C-alpha positions as a printed NumPy array, in Angstrom:
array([[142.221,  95.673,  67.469],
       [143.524,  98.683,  69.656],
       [146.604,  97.766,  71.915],
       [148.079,  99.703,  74.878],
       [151.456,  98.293,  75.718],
       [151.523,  96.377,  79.389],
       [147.727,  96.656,  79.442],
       [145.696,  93.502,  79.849],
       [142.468,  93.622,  78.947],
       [139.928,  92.736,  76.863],
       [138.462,  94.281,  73.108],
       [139.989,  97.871,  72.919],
       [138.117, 100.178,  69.911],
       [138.084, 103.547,  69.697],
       [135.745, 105.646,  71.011],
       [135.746, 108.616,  69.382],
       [132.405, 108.233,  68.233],
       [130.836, 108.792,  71.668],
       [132.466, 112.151,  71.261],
       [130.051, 113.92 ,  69.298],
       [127.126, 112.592,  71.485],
       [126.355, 115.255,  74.272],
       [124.648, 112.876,  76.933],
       [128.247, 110.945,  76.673],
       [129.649, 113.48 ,  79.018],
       [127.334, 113.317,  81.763],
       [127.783, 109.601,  81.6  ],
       [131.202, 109.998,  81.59 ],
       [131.559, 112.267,  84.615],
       [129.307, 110.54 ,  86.019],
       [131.085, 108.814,  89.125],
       [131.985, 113.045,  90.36 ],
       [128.237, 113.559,  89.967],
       [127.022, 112.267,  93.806],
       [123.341, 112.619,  94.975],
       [119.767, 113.421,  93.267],
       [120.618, 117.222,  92.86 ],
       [123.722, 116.542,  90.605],
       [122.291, 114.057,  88.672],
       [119.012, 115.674,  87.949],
       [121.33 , 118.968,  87.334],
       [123.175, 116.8  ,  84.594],
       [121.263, 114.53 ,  82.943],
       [117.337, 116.46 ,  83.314],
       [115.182, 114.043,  81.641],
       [117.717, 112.062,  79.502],
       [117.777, 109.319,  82.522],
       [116.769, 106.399,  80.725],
       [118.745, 107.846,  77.562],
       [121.91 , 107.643,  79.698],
       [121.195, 104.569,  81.07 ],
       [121.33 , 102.667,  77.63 ],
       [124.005, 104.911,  76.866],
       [126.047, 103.507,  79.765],
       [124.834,  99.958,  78.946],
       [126.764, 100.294,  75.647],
       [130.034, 102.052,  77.305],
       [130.157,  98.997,  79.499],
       [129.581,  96.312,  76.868],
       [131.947,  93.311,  77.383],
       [132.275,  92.544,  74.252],
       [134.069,  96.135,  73.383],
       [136.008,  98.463,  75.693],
       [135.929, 102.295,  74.106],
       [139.218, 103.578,  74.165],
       [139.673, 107.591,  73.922],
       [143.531, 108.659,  73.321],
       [144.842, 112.09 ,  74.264],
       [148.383, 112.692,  72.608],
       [150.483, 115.357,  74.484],
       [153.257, 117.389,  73.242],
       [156.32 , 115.569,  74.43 ],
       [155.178, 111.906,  72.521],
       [152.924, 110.642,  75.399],
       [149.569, 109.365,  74.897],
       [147.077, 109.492,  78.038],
       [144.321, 106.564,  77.113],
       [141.175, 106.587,  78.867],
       [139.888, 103.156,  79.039],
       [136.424, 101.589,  79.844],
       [137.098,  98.202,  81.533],
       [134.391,  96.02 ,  81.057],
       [135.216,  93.164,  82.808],
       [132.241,  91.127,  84.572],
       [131.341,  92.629,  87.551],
       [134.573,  94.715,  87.42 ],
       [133.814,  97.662,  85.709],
       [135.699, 100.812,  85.743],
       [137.765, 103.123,  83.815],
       [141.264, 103.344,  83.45 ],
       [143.08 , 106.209,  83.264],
       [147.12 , 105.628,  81.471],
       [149.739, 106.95 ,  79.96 ],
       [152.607, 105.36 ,  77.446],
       [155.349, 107.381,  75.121],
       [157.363, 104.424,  72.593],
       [160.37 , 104.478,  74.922],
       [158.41 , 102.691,  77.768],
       [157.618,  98.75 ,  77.858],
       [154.694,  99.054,  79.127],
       [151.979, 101.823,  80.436],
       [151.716, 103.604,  83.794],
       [148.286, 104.241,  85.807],
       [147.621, 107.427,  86.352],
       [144.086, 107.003,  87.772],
       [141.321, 104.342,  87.808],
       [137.794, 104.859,  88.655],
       [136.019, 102.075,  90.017],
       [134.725, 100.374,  93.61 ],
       [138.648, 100.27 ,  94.448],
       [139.908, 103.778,  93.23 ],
       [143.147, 105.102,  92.536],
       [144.097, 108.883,  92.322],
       [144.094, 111.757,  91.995],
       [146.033, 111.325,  89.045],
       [146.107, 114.716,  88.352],
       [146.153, 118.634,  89.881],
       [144.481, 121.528,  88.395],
       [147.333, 122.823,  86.453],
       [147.938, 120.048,  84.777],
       [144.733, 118.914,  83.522],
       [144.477, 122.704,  82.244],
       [147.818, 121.99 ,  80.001],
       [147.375, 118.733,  78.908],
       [143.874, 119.905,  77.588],
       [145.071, 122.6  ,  76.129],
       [147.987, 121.032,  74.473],
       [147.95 , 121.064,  70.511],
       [147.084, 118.216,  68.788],
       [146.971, 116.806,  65.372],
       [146.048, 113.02 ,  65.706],
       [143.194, 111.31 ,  68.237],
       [141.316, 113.922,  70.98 ],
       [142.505, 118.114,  69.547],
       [139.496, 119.578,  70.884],
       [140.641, 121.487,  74.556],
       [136.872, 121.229,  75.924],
       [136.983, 117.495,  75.194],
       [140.293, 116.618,  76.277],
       [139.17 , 118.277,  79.985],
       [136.28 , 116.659,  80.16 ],
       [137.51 , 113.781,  79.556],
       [140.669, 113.997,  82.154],
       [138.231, 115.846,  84.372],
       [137.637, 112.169,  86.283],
       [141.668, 111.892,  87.35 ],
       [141.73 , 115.378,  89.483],
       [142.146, 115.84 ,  93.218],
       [143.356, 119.456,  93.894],
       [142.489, 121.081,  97.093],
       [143.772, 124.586,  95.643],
       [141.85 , 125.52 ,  92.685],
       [142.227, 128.891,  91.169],
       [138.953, 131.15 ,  91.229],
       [138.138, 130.683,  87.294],
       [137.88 , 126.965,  87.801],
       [134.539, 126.907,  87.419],
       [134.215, 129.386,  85.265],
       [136.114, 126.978,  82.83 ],
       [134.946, 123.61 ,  83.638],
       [131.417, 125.635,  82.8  ],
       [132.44 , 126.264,  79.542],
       [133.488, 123.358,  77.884],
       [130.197, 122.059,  79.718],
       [128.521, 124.467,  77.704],
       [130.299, 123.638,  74.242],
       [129.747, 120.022,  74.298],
       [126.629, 119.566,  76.387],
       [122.955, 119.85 ,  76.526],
       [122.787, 120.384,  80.365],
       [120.789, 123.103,  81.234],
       [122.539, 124.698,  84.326],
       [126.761, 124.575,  83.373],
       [127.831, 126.574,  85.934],
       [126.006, 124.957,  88.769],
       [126.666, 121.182,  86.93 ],
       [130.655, 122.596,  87.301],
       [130.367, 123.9  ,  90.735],
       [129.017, 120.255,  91.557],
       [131.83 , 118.48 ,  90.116],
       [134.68 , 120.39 ,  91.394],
       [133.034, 120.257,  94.49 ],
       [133.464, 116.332,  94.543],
       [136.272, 116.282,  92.03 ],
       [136.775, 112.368,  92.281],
       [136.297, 109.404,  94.442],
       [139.269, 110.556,  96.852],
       [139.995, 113.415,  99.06 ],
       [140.77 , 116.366,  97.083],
       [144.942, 116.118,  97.376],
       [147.185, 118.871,  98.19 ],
       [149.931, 118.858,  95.646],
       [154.227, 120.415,  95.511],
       [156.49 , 120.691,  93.317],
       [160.526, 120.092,  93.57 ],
       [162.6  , 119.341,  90.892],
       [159.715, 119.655,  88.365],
       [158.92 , 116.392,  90.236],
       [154.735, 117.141,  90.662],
       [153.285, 114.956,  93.586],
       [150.799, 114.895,  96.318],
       [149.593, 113.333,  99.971],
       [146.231, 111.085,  98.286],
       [146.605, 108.068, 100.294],
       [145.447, 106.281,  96.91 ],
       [147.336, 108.046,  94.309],
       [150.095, 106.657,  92.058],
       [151.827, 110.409,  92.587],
       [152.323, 109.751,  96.511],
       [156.094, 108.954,  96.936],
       [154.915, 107.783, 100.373],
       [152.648, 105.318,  98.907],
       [154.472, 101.884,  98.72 ],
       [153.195, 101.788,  95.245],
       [153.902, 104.561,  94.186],
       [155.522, 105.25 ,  90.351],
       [158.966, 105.222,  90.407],
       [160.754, 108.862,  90.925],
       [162.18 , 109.049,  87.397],
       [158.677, 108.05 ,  86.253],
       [156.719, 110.65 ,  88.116],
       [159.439, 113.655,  86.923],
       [158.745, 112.062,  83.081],
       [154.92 , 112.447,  83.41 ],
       [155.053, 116.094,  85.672],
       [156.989, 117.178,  82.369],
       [154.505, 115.938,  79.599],
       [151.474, 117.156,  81.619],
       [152.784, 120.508,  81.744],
       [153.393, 120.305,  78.25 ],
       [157.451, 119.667,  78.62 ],
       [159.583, 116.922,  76.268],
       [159.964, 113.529,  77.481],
       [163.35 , 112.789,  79.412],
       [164.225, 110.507,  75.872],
       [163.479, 113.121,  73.365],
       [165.97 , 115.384,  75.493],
       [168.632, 112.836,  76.05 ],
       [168.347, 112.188,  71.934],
       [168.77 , 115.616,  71.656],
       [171.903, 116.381,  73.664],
       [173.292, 113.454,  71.449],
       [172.827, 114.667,  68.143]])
């Protein structure tokens, strides 16, 4: 059985499976996908398909578990809680030096996020990988559910449509990834600064707020700014300057 440090929960398995299934993405993007014309726009006449797809995401008696390794040692894990009546999925990251995971994001009734802006999603998708998740279109897919960026460059779409394209059968791309970047997430899209490499924004939900009283702690958030945009962690650099 799968275990994420610090993370209590119930039977992790991988999910890796689900990958290669191309009605698993609308279901999985599902909660940025609000009203009839999205829906119909992303899952056409798969409904009931992607209904007993989603019954077998939400299981109880297994909780997929997709892991996207970065460059600098972390792993994000994308979680499907399947607690009774508490549903949702968890969005974390963990490198060995930590005792336990951080949140980065969770989608459910009582959100938290953004976890992540534009840029970043870009480069952690984009970062190479040789173990777990390596594919680009279906590491941003899968992250896609922990952005809230109220500046998006112009070819946003343009690229969300793409990987929408590789992996999916939906019919429209373009207009499925104007839709979701229109809603992004459950929150208010987030305006994000940097200083210090230190990435955060003003989400009145998100784990990245400084101003939140729960937010990560400041050595924390400049540890996971770094490994999104593909930087070392702050222990492979201090091992470094002691060898």
């Amino acid at each position: 059985m799968l275990k994420i440090p610090g993370y209590e929960g119930g039977p992790l398995v991988r999910g890796d499976a689900h990958l290669d299934d191309p009605l698993f993405w609308p279901v999985h993007l599902a909660s940025c996908l609000r009203g009839e014309d999205a829906q119909r726009a992303a899952f056409g006449a798969d409904w009931d398909a992607a209904m007993e797809l989603y019954r077998t995401l939400s299981a109880e008696h297994e909780w997929p578990v997709f892991s996207v390794p970065l460059c600098s040692g972390h792993t994000i894990y994308v979680v499907y809680r399947n607690f009774v009546d508490e549903w949702g999925v968890d969005y974390l990251i963990h490198q060995p030096a930590w005792a336990e995971a951080e949140t980065l994001a969770v989608v459910d009734g009582h959100f938290m996020g953004p976890g992540m802006a534009w840029p970043e999603l870009l480069s952690a998708a984009r970062q190479s990988a040789t173990d777990d998740i390596g594919d680009a279109d279906a590491r941003l897919l899968l992250l896609f559910p922990t952005l809230g960026d109220a500046l998006l460059p112009d070819d946003a779409a343009a690229t969300l449509s793409t990987s929408l394209a590789d992996l999916t059968l939906i019919e429209e791309p373009s207009e499925v990834a104007r839709m979701l970047l229109e809603n992004q997430g459950q929150w208010a899209p987030a305006r994000w600064r940097s200083a210090g490499g230190v990435w955060t924004n003003d989400g009145g939900h998100s784990y990245r707020n400084p101003c939140n009283t729960f937010a990560l702690p400041e050595e924390r958030l400049l540890e996971i700014s770094s490994a999104l945009h593909g930087g070392s962690s702050i222990a492979a650099r201090l091992n470094r300057a002691t060898d």
